[in-house]
Short mmCIF file of C-alpha atoms in Angstrom, two decimals:
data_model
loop_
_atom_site.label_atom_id
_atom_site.label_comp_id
_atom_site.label_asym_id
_atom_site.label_seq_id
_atom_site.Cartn_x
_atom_site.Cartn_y
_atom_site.Cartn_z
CA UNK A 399 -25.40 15.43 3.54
CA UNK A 400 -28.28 17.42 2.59
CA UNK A 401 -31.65 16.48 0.97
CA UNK A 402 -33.59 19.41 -1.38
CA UNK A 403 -36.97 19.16 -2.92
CA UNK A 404 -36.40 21.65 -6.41
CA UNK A 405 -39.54 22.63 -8.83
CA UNK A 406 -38.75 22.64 -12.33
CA UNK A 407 -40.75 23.40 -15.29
CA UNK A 408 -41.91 20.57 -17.66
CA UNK A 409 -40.04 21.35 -21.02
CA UNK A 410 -42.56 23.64 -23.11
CA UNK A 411 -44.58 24.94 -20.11
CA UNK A 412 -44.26 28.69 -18.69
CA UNK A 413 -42.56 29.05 -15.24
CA UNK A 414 -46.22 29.28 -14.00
CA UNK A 415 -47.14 26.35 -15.47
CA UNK A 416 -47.16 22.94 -14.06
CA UNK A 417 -43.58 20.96 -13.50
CA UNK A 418 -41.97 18.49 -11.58
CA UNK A 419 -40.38 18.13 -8.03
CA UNK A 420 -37.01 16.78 -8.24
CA UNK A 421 -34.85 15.76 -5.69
CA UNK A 422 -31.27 16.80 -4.59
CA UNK A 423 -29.06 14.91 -2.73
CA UNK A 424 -25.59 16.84 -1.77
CA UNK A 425 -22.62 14.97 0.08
CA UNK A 426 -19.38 17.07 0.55
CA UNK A 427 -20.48 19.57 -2.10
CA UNK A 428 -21.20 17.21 -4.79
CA UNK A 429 -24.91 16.78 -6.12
CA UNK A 430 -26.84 13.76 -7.79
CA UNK A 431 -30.64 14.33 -8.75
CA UNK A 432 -33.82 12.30 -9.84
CA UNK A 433 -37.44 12.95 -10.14
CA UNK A 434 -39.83 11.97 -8.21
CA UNK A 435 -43.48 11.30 -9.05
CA UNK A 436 -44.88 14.58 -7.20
CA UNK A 437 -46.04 17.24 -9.84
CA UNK A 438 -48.05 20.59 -9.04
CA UNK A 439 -48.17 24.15 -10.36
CA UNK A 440 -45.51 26.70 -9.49
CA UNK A 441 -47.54 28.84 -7.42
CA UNK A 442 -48.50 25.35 -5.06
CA UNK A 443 -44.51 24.84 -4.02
CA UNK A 444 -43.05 26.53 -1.54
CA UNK A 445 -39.48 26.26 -1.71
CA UNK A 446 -38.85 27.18 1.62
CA UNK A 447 -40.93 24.76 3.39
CA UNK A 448 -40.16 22.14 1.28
CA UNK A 449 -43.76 21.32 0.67
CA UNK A 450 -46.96 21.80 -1.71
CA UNK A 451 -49.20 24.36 -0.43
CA UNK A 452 -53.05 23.26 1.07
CA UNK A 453 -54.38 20.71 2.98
CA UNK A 454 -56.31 19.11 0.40
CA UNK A 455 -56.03 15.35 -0.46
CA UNK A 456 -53.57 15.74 -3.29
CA UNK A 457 -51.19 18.23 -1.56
CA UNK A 458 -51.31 15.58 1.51
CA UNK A 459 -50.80 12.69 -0.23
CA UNK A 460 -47.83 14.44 -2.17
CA UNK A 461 -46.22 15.75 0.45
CA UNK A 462 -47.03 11.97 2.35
CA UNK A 463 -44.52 11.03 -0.91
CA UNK A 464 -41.70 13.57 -0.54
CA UNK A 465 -41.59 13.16 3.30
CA UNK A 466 -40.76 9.33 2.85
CA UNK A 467 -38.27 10.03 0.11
CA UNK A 468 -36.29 11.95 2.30
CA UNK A 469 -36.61 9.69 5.24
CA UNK A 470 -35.86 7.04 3.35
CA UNK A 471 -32.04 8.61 1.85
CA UNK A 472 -31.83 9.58 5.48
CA UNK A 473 -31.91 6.07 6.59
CA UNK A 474 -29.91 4.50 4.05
CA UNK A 475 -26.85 7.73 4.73
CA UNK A 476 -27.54 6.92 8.25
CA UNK A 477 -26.56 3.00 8.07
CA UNK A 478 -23.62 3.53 5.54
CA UNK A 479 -22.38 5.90 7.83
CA UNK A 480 -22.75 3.39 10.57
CA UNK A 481 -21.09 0.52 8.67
CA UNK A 482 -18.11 2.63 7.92
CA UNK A 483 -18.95 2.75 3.95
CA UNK A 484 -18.05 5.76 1.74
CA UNK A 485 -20.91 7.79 1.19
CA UNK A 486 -21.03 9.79 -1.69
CA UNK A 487 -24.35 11.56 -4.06
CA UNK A 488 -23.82 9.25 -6.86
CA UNK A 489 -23.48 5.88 -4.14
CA UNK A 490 -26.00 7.20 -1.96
CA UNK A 491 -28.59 7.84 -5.18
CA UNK A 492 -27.43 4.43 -6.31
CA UNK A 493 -28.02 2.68 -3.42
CA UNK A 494 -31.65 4.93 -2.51
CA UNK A 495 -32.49 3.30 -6.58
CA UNK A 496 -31.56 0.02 -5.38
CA UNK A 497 -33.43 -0.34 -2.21
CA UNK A 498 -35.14 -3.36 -2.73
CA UNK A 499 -32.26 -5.14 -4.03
CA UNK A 500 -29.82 -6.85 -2.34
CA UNK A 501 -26.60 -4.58 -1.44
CA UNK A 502 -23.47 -7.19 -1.97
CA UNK A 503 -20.33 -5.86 -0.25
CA UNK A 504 -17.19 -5.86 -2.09
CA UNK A 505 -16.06 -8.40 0.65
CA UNK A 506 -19.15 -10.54 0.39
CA UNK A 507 -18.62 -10.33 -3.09
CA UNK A 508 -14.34 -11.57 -3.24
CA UNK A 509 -15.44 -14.51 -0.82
CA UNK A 510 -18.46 -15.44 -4.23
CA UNK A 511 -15.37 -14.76 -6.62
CA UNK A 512 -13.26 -17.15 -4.26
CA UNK A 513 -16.02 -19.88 -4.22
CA UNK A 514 -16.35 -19.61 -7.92
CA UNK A 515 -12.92 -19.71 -9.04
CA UNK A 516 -11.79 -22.50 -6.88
CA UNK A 517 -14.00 -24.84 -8.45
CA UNK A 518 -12.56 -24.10 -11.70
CA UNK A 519 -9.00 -25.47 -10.34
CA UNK A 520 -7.21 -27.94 -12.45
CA UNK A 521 -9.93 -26.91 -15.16
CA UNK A 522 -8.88 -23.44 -16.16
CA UNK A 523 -6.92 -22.15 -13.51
CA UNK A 524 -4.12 -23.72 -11.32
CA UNK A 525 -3.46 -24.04 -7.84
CA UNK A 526 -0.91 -21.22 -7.59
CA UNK A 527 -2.94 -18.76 -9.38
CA UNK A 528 -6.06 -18.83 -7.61
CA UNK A 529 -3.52 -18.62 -4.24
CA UNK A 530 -1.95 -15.66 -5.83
CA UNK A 531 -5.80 -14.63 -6.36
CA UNK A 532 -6.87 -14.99 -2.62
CA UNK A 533 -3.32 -12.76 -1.33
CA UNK A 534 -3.54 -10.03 -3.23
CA UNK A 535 -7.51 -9.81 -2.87
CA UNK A 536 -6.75 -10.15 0.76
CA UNK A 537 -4.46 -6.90 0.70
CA UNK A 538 -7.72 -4.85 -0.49
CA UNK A 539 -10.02 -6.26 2.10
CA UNK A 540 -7.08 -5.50 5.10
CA UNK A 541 -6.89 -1.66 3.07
CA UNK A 542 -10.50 -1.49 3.07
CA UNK A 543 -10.61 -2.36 7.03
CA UNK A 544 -7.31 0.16 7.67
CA UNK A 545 -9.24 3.48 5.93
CA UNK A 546 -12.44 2.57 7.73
CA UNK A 547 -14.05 0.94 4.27
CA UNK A 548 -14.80 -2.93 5.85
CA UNK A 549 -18.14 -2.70 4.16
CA UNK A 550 -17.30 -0.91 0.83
CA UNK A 551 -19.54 -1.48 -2.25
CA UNK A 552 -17.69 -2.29 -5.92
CA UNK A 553 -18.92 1.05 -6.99
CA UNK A 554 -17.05 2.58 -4.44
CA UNK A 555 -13.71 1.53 -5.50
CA UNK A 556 -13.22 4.31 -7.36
CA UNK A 557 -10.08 6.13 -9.07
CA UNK A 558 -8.77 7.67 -6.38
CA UNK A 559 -9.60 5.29 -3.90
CA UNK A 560 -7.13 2.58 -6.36
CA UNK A 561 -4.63 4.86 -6.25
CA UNK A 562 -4.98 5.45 -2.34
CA UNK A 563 -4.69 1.74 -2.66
CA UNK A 564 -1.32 1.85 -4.54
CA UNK A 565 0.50 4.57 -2.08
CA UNK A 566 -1.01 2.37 0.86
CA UNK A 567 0.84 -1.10 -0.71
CA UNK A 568 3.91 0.29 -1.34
CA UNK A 569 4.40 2.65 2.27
CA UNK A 570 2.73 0.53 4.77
CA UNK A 571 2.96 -2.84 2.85
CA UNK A 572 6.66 -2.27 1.46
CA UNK A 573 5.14 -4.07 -1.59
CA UNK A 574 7.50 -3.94 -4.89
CA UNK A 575 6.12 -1.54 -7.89
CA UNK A 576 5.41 -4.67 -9.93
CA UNK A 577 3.60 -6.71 -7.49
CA UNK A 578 1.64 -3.85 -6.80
CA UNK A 579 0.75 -3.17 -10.52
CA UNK A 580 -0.05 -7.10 -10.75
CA UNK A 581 -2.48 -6.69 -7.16
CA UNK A 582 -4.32 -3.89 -9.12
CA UNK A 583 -4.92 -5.86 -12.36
CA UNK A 584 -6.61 -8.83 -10.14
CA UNK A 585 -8.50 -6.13 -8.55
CA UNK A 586 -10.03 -5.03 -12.12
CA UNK A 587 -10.72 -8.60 -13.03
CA UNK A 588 -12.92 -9.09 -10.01
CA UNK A 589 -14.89 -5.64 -10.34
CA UNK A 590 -15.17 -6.90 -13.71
CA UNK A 591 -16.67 -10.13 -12.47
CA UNK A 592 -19.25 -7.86 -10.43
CA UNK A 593 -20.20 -5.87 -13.04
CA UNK A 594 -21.40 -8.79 -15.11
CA UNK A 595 -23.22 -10.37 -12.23
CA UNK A 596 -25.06 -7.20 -11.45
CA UNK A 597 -23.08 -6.93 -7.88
CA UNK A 598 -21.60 -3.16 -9.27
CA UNK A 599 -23.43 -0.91 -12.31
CA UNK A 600 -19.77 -0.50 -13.57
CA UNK A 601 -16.48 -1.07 -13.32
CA UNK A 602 -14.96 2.16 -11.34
CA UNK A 603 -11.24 1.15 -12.50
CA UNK A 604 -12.01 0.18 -16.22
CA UNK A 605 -9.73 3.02 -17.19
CA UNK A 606 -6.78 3.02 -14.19
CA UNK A 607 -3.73 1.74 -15.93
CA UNK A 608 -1.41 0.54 -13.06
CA UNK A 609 2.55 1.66 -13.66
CA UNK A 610 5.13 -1.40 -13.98
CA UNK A 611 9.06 -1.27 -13.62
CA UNK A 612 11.36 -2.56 -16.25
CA UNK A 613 12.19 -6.12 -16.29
CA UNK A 614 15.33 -7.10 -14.20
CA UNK A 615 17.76 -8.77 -16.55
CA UNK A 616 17.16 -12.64 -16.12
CA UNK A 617 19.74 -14.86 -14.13
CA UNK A 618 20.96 -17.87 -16.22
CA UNK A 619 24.06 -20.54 -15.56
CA UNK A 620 26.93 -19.83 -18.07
CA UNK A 621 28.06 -22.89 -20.10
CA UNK A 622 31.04 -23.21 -17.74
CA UNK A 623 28.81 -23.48 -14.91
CA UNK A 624 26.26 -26.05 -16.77
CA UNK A 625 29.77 -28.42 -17.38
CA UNK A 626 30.68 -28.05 -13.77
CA UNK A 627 27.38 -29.65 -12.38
CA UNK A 628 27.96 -32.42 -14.98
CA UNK A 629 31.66 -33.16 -13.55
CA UNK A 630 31.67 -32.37 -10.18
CA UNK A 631 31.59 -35.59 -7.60
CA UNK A 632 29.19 -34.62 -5.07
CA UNK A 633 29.96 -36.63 -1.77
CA UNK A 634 26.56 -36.93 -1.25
CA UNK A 635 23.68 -38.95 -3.50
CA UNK A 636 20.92 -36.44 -2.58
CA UNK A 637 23.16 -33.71 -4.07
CA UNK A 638 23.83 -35.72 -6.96
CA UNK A 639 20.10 -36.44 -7.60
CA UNK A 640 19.21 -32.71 -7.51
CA UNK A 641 22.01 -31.85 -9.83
CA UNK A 642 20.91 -34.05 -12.24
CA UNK A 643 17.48 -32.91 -11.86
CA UNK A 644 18.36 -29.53 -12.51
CA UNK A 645 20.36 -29.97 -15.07
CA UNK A 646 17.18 -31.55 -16.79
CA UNK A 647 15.76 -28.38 -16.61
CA UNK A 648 18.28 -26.71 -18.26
CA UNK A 649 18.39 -29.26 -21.51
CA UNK A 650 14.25 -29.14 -21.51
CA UNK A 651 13.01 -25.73 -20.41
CA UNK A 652 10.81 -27.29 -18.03
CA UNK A 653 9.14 -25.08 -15.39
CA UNK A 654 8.95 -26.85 -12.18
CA UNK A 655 5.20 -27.55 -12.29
CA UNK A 656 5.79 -29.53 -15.70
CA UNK A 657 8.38 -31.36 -14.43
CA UNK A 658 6.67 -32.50 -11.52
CA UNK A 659 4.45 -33.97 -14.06
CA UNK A 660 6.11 -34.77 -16.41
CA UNK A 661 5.62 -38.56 -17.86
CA UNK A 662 7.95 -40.26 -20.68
CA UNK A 663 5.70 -43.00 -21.68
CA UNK A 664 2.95 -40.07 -22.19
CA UNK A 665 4.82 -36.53 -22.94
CA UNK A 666 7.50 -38.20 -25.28
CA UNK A 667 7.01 -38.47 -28.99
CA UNK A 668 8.32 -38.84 -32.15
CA UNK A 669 7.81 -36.03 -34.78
CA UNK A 670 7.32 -35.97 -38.55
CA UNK A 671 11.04 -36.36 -39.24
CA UNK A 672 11.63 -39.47 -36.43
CA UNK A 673 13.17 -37.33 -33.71
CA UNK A 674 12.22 -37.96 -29.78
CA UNK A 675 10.55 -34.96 -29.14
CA UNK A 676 8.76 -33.58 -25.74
CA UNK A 677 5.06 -32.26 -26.06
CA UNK A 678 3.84 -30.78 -22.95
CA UNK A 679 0.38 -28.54 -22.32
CA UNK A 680 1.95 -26.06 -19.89
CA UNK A 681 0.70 -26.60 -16.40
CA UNK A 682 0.44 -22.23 -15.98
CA UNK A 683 -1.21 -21.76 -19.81
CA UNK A 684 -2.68 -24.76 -21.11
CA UNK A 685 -6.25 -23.92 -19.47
CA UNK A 686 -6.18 -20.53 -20.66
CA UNK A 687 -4.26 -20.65 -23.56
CA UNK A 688 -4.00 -24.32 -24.38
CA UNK A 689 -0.27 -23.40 -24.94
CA UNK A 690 1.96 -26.38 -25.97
CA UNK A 691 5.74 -26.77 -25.36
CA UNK A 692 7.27 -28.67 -28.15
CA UNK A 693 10.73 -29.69 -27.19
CA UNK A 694 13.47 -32.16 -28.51
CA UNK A 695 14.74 -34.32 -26.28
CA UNK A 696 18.29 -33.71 -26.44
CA UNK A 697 21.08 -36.25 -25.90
CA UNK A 698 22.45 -35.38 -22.32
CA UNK A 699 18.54 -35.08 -21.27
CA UNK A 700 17.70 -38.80 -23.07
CA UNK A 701 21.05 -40.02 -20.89
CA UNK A 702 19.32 -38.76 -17.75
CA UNK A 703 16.62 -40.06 -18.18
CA UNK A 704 18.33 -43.24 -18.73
CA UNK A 705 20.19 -42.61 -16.08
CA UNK A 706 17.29 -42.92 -13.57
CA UNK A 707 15.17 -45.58 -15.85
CA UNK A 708 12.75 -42.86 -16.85
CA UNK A 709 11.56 -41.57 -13.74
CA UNK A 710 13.45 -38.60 -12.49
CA UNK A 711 13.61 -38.09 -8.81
CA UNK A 712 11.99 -34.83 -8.48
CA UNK A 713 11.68 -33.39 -4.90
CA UNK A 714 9.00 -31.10 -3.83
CA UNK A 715 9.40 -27.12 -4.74
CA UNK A 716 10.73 -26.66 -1.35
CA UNK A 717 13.03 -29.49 -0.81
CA UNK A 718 14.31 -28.76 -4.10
CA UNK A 719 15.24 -24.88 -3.93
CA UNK A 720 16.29 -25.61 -0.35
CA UNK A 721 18.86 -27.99 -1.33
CA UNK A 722 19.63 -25.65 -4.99
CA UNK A 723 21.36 -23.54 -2.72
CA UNK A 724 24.02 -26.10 -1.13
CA UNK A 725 24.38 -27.62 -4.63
CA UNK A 726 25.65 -23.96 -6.01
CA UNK A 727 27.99 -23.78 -3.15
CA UNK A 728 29.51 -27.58 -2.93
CA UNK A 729 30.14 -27.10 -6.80
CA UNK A 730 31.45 -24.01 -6.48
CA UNK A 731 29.08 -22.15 -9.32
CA UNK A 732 29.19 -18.23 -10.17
CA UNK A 733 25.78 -17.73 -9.14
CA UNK A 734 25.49 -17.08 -5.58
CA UNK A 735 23.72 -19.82 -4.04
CA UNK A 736 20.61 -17.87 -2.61
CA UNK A 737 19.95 -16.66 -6.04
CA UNK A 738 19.55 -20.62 -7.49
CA UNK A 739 16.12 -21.68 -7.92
CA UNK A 740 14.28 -24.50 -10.23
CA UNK A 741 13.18 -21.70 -12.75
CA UNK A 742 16.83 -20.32 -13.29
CA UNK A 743 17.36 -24.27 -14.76
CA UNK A 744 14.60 -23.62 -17.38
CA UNK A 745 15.76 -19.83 -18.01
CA UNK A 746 19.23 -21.36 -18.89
CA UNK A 747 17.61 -23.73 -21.12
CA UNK A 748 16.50 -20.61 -23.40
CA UNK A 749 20.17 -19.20 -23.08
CA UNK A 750 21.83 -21.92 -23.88
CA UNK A 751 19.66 -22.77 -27.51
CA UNK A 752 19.97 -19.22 -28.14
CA UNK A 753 23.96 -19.42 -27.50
CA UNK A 754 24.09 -22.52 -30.06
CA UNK A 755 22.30 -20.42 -32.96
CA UNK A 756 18.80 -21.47 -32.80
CA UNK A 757 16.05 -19.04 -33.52
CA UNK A 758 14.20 -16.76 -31.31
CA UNK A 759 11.06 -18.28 -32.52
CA UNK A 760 11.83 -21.90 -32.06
CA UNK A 761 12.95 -21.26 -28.46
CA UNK A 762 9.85 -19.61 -27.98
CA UNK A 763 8.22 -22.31 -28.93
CA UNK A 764 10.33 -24.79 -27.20
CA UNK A 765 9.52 -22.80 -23.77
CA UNK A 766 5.73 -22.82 -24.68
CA UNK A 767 5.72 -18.80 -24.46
CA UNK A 768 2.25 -17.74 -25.51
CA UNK A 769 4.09 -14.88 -27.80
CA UNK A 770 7.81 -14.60 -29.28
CA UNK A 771 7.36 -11.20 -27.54
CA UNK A 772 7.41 -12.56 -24.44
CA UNK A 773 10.41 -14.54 -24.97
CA UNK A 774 12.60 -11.93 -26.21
CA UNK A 775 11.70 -9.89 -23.16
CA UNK A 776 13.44 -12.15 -20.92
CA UNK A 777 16.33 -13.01 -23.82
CA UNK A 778 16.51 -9.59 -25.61
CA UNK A 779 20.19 -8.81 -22.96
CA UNK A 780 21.30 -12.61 -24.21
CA UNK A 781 24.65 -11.24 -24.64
CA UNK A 782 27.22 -9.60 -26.61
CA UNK A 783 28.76 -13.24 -28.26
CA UNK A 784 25.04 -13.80 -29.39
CA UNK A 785 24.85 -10.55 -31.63
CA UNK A 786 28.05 -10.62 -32.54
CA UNK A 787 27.84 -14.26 -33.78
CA UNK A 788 24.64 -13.60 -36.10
CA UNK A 789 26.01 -9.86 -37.54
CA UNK A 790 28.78 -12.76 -38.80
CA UNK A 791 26.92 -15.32 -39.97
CA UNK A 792 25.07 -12.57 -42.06
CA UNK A 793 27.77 -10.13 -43.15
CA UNK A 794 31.27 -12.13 -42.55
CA UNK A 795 33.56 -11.81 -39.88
CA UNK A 796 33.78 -8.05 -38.40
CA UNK A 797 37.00 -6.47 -39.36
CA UNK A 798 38.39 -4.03 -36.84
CA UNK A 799 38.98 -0.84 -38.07
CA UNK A 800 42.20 1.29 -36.56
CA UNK A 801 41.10 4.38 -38.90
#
């Protein structure tokens, strides 16, 4: 790091005439510059000592000024260097700018994001998100502390440093490509956040598009599968009671979290044309979206709900999955039962309207997708019997042709 004192000319004036003294500020090759308030004649500088010429009061007091400039980017290069931040011209000129300002770390400034946030649960956010917020915030600050970084400024989370970031997640954190991408974009919303409260001049990854893998083809029950948890005598009640459960899920397209929730006496209606319909704000997009699933209550979901006098006997999330697993295998399903979880019962849900000829758009309504986009990107590889049934319902029944 290097600090230069440079005369230049005040636009319109001769070389000889009078100019400013601007300072340089070079780290690793790489220069930032800004005036200072010192101005003299050419023939007063002298480049190579760095200082105006005389000993009069004006040449003392000036040089008084340049001397504590440089001190002064010394000091602040020497305690970033001692608090393990990455120094660079434009950060170290930024932060020599902002030297009577508070400096808010990017740690110091997650843990305000954290504090803010988490008052706005069950308002416009829910649970699970702001937990998803506080791991993957949590892999930058343990990245931050690994390259030496623990006391990094927004600013300084550039580019490169985000993509540094990226190789880092996936080698040493064995992250997937996807969760990765997803970390990133949480990342950009909270140097957003800093930006707007003045804790960062911008927003270094504005621009850095994180890379996402394709989709994996949704898992769903088949029909035959669906029938089998309806027949099958399960020796035990439990088993029985998660079945049913379940198979709510798949009639309803409820995520877990609305089921949990869910309430007859308040989330069960009757629409225009007198059918028993289900109108439920989404628990993961009704803050944000105000999303609404509309759903009609079907016959075998009205019978279980009979069934257990209106108030299913949902488990918690991990009782549930947990005991998923020995329901797949006692019944004897095609899914193997480590892959059977509570959202596979409202992914079947879609499959099996789409299977019986109802629209893309009312399923995607039904599920409470914010877009019909979304919903065909889970349902787009519905299956062959699917496209062959609607090419025949609008052009006849397919002939083969031997020729």
């Amino acid at each position: 790091m290097k600090v230069r004192f440079v005369y230049r000319p005040s636009e319109g004036k001769t070389a000889a005439g009078s100019g400013a003294i601007l300072c340089r500020i070079t780290v690793d090759k790489q220069r930032q510059k800004f005036t200072t308030p010192v101005t003299c004649l050419r023939r007063d500088w002298d480049a190579t000592r760095q200082t105006l010429k005389g000993n009069g009061v004006k040449a003392r007091q000036d040089n008084g000024v340049l001397s504590k400039i440089r001190t002064d980017i010394e000091g602040i290069y020497y305690l970033m260097e001692r608090n393990h931040e990455l120094v660079t011209a434009e950060g170290l000129l930024d932060a020599y700018l902002k030297r009577d300002q508070p400096r808010v770390t990017l740690a110091a400034a997650t843990l305000l994001w954290h504090e803010q946030r988490h008052l706005l649960v069950g308002k416009t956010i829910t649970k699970a998100s702001y937990d998803g917020y506080r791991r993957k915030t949590a892999l930058l600050l343990q990245f931050l502390a690994h390259h030496g970084m623990p006391k990094a400024l927004p600013d300084m989370l550039t580019e490169s440093v985000a993509e540094q970031f990226v190789v880092w997640m996936r080698s040493h954190q064995d992250l997937s490509q996807n969760y990765t991408g997803k970390t990133v974009q949480v990342v950009k919303q909270l140097l957003k956040w800093c930006k707007r409260y003045k804790y960062a001049a911008t927003n270094p990854l504005e621009d850095f598009a994180p890379s996402f893998e394709p989709t994996k083809a949704p898992l769903f029950l088949s029909r035959q599968d669906v029938q089998r948890l309806h027949t099958h005598v399960f020796a035990a009640d439990a088993l029985r009671r998660v079945a049913d459960v379940f198979l709510f899920q798949c009639y309803t397209g409820l995520a877990y979290a609305d089921l949990k929730r869910f309430d007859v006496t308040r989330d069960v209606g009757l629409n225009l044309n007198g059918e028993v319909m289900i109108y439920m704000g989404r628990q993961k997009t009704q803050h944000s979206t105000g999303q609404q699933a509309t759903i009609p209550l079907l016959k075998p979901a009205k019978e279980l709900l009979q069934k257990y006098g209106n108030q299913l006997p949902v488990p918690t999330n991990q009782v549930y999955n947990r005991m998923l697993k020995e329901v797949a295998t006692v019944a004897g399903l095609a899914i193997k039962p480590e892959q059977l979880t509570t959202h596979i019962g409202r992914k079947t849900a879609g499959r099996l309207w789409l299977d019986a000829g109802v629209s893309i758009a009312a399923v995607s309504k039904a599920l409470g997708h914010r877009t019909i986009a979304m919903t065909e990107q889970y349902y787009v590889r519905a299956g062959e019997d699917l496209v062959s049934r609607e090419f025949n319902k609008a052009f006849g029944d397919a002939e083969t042709d031997a020729a």
